[in-house]
Short mmCIF file of C-alpha atoms and ligand atoms in Angstrom, two decimals:
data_model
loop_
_atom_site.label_atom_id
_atom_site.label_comp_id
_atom_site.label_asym_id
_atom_site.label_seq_id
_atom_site.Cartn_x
_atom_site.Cartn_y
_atom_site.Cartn_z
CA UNK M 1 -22.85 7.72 28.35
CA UNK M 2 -19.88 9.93 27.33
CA UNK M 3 -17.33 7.93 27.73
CA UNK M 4 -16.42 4.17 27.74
CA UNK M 5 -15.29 4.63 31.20
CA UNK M 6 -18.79 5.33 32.44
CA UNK M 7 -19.91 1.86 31.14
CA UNK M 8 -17.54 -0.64 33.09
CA UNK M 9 -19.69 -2.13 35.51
CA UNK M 10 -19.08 -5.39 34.05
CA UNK M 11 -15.12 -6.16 34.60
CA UNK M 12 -13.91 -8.38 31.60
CA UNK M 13 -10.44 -7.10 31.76
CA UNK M 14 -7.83 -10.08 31.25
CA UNK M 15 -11.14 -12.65 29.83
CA UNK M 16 -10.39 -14.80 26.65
CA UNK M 17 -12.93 -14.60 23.83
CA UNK M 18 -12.71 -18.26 22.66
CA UNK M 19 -16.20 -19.06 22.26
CA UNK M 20 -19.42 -17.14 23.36
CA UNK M 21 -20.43 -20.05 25.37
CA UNK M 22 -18.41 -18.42 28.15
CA UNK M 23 -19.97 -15.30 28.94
CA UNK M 24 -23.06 -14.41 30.21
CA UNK M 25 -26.11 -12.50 28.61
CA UNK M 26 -24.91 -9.67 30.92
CA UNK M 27 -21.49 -9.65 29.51
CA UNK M 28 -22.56 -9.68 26.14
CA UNK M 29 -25.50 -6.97 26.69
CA UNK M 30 -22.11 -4.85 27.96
CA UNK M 31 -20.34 -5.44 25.21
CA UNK M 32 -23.15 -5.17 22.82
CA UNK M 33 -23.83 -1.62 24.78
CA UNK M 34 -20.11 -0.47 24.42
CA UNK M 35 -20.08 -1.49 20.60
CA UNK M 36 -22.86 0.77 20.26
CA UNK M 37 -21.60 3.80 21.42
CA UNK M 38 -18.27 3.38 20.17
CA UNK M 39 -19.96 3.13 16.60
CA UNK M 40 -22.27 6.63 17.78
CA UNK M 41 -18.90 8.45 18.53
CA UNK M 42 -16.98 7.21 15.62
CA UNK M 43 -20.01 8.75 13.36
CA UNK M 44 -19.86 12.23 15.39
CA UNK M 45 -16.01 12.23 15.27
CA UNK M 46 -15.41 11.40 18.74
CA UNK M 47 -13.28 8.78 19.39
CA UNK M 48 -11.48 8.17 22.36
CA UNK M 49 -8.16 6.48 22.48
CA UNK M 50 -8.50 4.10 25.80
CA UNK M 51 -6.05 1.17 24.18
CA UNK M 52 -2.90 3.89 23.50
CA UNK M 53 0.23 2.46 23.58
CA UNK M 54 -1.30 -0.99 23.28
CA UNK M 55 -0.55 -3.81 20.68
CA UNK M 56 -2.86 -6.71 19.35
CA UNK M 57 -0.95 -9.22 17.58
CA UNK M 58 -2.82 -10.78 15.16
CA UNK M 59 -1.89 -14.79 13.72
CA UNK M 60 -3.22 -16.07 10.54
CA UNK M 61 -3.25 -19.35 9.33
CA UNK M 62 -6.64 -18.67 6.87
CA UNK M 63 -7.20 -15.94 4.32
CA UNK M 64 -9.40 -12.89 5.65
CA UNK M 65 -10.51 -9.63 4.66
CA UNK M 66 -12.86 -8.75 7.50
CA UNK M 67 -11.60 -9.86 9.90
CA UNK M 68 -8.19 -8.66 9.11
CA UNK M 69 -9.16 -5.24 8.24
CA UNK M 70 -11.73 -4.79 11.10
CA UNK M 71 -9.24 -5.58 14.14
CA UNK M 72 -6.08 -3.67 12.09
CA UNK M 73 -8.11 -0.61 11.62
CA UNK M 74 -9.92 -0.82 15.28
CA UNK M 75 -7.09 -1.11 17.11
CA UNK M 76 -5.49 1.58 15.41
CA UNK M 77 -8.60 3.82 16.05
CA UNK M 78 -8.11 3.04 19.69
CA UNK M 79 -4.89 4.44 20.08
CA UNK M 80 -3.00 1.12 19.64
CA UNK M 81 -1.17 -1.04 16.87
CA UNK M 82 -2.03 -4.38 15.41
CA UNK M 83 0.69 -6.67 13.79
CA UNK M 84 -0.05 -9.13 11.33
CA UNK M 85 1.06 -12.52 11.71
CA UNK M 86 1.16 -14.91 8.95
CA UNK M 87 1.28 -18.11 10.64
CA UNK M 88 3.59 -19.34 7.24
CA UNK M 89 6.16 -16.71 8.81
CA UNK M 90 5.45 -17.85 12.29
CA UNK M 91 8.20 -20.37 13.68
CA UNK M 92 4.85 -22.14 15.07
CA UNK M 93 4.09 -23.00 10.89
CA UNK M 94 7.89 -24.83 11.35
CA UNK M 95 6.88 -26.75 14.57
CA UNK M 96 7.78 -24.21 17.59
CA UNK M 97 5.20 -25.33 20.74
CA UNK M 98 2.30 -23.60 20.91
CA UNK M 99 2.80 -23.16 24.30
CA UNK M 100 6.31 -21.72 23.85
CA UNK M 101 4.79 -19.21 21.78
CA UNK M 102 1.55 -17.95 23.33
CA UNK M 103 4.51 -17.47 26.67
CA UNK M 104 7.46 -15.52 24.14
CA UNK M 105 4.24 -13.32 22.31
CA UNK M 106 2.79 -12.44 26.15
CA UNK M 107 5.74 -10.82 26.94
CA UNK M 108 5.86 -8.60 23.41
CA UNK M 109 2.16 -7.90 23.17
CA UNK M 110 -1.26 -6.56 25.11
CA UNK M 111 -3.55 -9.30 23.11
CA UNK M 112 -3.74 -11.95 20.85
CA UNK M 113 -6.08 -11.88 18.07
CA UNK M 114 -5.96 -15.62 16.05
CA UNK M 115 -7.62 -17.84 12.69
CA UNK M 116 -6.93 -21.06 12.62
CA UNK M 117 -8.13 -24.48 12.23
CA UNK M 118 -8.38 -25.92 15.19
CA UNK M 119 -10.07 -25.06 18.21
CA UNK M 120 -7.70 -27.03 20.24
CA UNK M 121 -4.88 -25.20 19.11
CA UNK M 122 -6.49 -21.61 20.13
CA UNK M 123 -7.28 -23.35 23.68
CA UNK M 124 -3.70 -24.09 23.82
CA UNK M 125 -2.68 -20.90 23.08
CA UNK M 126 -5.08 -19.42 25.33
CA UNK M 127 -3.71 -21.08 28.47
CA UNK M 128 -0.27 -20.80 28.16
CA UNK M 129 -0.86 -17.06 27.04
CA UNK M 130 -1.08 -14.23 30.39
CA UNK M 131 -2.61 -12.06 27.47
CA UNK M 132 -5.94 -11.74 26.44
CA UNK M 133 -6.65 -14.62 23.38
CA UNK M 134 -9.56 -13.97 21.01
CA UNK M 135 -11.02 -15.89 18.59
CA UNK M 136 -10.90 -14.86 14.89
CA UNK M 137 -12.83 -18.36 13.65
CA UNK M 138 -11.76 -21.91 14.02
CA UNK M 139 -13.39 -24.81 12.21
CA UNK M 140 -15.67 -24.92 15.33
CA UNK M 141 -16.42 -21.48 16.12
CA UNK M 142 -16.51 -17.77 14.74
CA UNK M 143 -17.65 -15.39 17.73
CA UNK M 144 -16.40 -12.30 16.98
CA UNK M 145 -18.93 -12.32 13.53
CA UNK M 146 -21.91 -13.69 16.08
CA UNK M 147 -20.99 -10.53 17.99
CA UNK M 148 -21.39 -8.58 15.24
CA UNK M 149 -24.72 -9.99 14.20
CA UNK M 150 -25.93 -9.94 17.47
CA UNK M 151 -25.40 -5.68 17.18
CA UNK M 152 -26.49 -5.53 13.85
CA UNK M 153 -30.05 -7.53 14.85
CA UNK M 154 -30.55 -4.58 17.91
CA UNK M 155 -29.92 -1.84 15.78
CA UNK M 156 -32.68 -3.47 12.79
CA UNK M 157 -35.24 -5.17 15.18
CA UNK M 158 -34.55 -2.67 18.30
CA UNK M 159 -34.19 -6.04 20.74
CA UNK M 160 -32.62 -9.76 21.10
CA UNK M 161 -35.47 -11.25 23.07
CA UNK M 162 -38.46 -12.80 21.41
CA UNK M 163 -36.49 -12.96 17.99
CA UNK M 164 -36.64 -15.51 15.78
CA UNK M 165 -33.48 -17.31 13.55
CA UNK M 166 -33.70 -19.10 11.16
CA UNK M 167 -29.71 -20.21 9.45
CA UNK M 168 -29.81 -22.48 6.39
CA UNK M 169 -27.38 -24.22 5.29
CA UNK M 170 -24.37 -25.96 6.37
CA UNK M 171 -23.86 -26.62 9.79
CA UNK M 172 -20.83 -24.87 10.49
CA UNK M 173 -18.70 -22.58 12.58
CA UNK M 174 -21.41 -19.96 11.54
CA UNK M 175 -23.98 -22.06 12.81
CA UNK M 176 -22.25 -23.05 16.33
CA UNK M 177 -21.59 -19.43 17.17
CA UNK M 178 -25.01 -18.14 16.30
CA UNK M 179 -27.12 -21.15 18.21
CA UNK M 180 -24.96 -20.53 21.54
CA UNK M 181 -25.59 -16.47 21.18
CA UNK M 182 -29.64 -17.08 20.10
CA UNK M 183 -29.49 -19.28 22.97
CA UNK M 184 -27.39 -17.01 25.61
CA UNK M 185 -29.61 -14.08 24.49
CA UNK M 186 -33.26 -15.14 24.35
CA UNK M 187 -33.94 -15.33 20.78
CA UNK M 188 -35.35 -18.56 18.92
CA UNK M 189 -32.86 -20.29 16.48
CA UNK M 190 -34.05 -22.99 14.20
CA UNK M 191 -31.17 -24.65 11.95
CA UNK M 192 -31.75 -26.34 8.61
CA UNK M 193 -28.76 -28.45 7.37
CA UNK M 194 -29.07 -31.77 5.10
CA UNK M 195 -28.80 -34.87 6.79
CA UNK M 196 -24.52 -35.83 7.46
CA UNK M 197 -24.53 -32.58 7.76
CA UNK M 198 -26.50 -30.83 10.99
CA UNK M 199 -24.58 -28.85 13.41
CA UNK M 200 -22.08 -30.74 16.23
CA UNK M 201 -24.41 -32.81 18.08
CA UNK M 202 -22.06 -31.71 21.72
CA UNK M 203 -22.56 -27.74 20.44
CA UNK M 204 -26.38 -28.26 19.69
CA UNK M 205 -26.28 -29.79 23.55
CA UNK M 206 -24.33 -27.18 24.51
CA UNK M 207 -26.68 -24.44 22.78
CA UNK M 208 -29.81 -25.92 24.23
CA UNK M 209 -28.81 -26.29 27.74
CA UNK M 210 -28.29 -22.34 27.27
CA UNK M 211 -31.78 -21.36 26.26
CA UNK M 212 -33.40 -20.86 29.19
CA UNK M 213 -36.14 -18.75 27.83
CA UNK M 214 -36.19 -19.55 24.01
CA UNK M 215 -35.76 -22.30 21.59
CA UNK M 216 -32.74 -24.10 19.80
CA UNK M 217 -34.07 -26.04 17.21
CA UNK M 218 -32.39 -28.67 14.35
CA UNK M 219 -33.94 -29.59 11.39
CA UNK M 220 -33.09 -31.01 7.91
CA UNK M 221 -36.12 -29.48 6.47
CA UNK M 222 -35.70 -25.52 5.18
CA UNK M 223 -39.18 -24.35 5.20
CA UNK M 224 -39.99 -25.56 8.83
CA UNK M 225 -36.83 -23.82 9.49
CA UNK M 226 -37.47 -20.87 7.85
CA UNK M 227 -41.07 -20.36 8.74
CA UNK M 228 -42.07 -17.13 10.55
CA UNK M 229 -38.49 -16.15 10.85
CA UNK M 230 -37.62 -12.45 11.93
CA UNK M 231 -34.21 -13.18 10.58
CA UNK M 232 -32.68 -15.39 7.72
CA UNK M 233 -29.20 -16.87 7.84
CA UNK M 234 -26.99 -18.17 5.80
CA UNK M 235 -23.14 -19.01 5.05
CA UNK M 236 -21.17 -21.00 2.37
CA UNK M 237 -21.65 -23.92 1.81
CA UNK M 238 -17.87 -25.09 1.92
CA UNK M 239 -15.69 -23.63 4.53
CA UNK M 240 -12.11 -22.77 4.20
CA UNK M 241 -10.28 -26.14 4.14
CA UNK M 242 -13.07 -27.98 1.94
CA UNK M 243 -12.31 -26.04 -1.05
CA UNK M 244 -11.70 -29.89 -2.77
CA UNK M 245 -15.74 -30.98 -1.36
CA UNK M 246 -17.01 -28.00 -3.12
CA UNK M 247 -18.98 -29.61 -6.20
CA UNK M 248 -20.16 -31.94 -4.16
CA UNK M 249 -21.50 -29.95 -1.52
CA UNK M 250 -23.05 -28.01 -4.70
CA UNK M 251 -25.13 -31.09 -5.38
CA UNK M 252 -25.90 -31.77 -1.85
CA UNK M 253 -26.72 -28.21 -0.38
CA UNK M 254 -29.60 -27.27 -3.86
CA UNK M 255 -32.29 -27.03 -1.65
CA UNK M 256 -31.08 -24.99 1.12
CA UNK M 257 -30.55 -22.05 -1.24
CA UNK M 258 -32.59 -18.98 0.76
CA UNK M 259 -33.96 -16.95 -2.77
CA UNK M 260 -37.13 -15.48 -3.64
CA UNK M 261 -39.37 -18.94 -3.13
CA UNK M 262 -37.92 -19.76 0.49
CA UNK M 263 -38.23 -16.50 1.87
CA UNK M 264 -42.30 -16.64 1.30
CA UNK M 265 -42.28 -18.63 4.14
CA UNK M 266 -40.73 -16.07 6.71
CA UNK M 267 -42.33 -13.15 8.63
CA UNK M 268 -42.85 -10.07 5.64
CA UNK M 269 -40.80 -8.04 7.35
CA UNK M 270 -37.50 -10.02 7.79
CA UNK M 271 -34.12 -9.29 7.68
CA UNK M 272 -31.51 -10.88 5.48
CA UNK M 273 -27.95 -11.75 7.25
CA UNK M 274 -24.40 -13.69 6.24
CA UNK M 275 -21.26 -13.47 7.08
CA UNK M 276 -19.33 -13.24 3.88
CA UNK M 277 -17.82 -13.78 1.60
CA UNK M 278 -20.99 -14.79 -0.14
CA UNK M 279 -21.70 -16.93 -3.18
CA UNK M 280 -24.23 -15.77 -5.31
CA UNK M 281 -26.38 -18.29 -6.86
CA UNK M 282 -25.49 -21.09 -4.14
CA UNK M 283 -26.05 -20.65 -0.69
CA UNK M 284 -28.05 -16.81 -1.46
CA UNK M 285 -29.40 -15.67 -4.85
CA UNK M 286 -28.28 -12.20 -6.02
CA UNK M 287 -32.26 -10.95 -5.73
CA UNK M 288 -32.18 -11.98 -1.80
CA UNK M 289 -28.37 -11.08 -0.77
CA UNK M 290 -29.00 -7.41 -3.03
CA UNK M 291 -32.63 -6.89 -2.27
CA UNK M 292 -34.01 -4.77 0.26
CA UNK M 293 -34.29 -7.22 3.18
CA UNK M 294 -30.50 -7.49 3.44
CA UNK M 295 -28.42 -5.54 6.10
CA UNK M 296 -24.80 -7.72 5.02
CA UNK M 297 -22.85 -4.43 4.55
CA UNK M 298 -24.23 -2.98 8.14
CA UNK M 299 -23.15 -6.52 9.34
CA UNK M 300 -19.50 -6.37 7.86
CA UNK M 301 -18.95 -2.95 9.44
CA UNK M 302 -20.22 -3.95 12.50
CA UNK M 303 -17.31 -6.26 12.60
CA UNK M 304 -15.38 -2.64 13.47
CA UNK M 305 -17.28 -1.51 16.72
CA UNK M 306 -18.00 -4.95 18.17
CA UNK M 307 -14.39 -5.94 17.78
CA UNK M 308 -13.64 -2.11 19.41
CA UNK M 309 -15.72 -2.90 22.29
CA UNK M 310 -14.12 -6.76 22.84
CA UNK M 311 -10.64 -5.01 22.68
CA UNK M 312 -11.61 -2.34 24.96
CA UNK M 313 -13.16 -4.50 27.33
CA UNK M 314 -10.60 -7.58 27.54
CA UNK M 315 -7.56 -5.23 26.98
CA UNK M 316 -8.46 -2.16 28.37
N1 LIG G 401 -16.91 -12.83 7.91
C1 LIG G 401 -15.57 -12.93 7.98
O1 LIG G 401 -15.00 -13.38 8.99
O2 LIG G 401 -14.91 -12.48 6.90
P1 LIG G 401 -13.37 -12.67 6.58
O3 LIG G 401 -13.16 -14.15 6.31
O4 LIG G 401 -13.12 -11.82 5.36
O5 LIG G 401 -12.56 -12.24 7.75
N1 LIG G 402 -17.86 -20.81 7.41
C1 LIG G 402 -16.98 -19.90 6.75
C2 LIG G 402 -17.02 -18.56 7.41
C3 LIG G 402 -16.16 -17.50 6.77
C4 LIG G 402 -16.22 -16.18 7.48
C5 LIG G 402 -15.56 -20.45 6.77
O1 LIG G 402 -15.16 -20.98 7.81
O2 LIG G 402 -14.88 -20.39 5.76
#
């Protein structure tokens, strides 16, 4: 393929990205396909502009440097402009609708790019909105970075299928989004949490019905979890809005820490992932998230061409 017109037998033009449990293993192979070349031509100096003249508008109501950076500097790189939104500057962080806004920002702007709390809220958005409305994490979801990982796992293991997940830890947005794309793609996902706090039992449902030729598993034991895995997961341990739970999350969480003794228990060769940001010595230890296994810098940048490819596709 030359160019990202040549790939566009899948039409996604116009398509919200709210949660991956909406598109199809042949919608996501596209846009893992498209994410992949736009990352080959960016490294040959190639780019193509498809989104000129184009503007993503993108609302913040939690702190980011990924996710920020990665849609600012990808829409710029396809010929376009992003705006940053602070939702404290917003008229929607004084009360204006929702709905009032997602109509005034349609008529300003090619796509809407938005972190916030609730899930609800981006739904809202999304229908009153005739742009585009993508996901930048919610307390239930965080697509875009499953996206990502989902690249990032092709380009280490050379295929989804037949994989095996393990994610430790808390069961969170991070673990939502990556036990509906396991699921949608054909690769095993087995989820450690402690008990009060396992993934949404509705999601898990959700993920399960999915997996039509792999597993979706739930567990509050880490080595069962962890055993044979191809790829290790992991995220914090307290989310953005429970900074105040944090100590006693610390207390809760000590044995879902994936360092040098967990790890035995997974396949020699596997591969390290998290989202970031990353606390050493809680949810990782240095040795694990800094030792050889780990691919979290490939991940972050990854963020870049699978966001390029979503923008292209829904936008384009
Ligand atoms: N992984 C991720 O979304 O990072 P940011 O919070 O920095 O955007
Ligand atoms: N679960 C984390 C992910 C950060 C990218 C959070 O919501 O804060």
């Amino acid at each position: 393929m030359s160019s990202v017109n040549e790939l566009d037998q899948v039409k996604l033009n116009g398509r919200d990205f709210l949660t991956l449990a909406d598109y199809t293993r042949e919608e996501l192979d596209y846009l893992l396909e498209l994410a992949l070349h736009l990352k080959k031509q960016r490294k040959l100096g190639r780019e193509e502009q498809p989104l000129k003249g184009k503007t993503l508008g993108m609302i913040f109501e939690k702190s980011s440097t990924r996710t920020r950076v990665s849609f600012e500097a990808g829409i710029y790189q396809l010929g376009g402009s992003g705006l940053f939104l602070s939702s404290k500057d917003l008229q929607i962080g004084r009360g204006e609708p929702v709905a009032d806004t997602a109509k005034v920002l349609s008529g300003y702007l090619d796509g809407i790019m938005i972190r916030t709390y609730s899930q609800e809220l981006v739904q809202q958005l999304a229908e009153n909105a005739s742009i585009p409305v993508i996901n930048g994490l919610t307390d239930a979801y965080h697509p875009c970075q499953v996206l990502a990982d989902l690249q990032t796992i092709m380009e280490v293991k050379g295929a989804l299928k037949g994989v095996k997940v393990a994610y430790i830890g808390d069961g969170n947005n991070m673990a939502h989004s990556l036990m509906l794309g396991s699921a949608i793609m054909g690769m095993d996902i087995s989820v450690a949490s402690p008990k009060g706090y396992e993934p949404d039992e509705g999601i898990t449902k959700k993920a399960i019905s999915l997996a039509h030729d792999s597993f979706v598993v739930v567990t509050n034991d880490p080595i069962e979890a962890i055993k044979d895995a191809d790829v290790i997961y992991t995220d914090v341990w307290a989310s953005m809005g429970q900074e105040e739970e944090q100590e006693k999350r610390e207390a809760i969480f000590t044995d879902f820490q994936v360092n040098d003794e967990l790890v035995k228990h997974a396949h020699s060769d596997y591969t390290f992932m998290h989202c970031l940001p990353a606390h050493r010595g809680e949810e990782v230890s240095a040795s694990i998230i800094d030792g050889n296994h780990s691919v979290v810098f490939q991940e972050a940048e990854n963020r870049l061409h699978a966001q390029k490819a979503l923008m292209v596709a829904l936008m384009g």
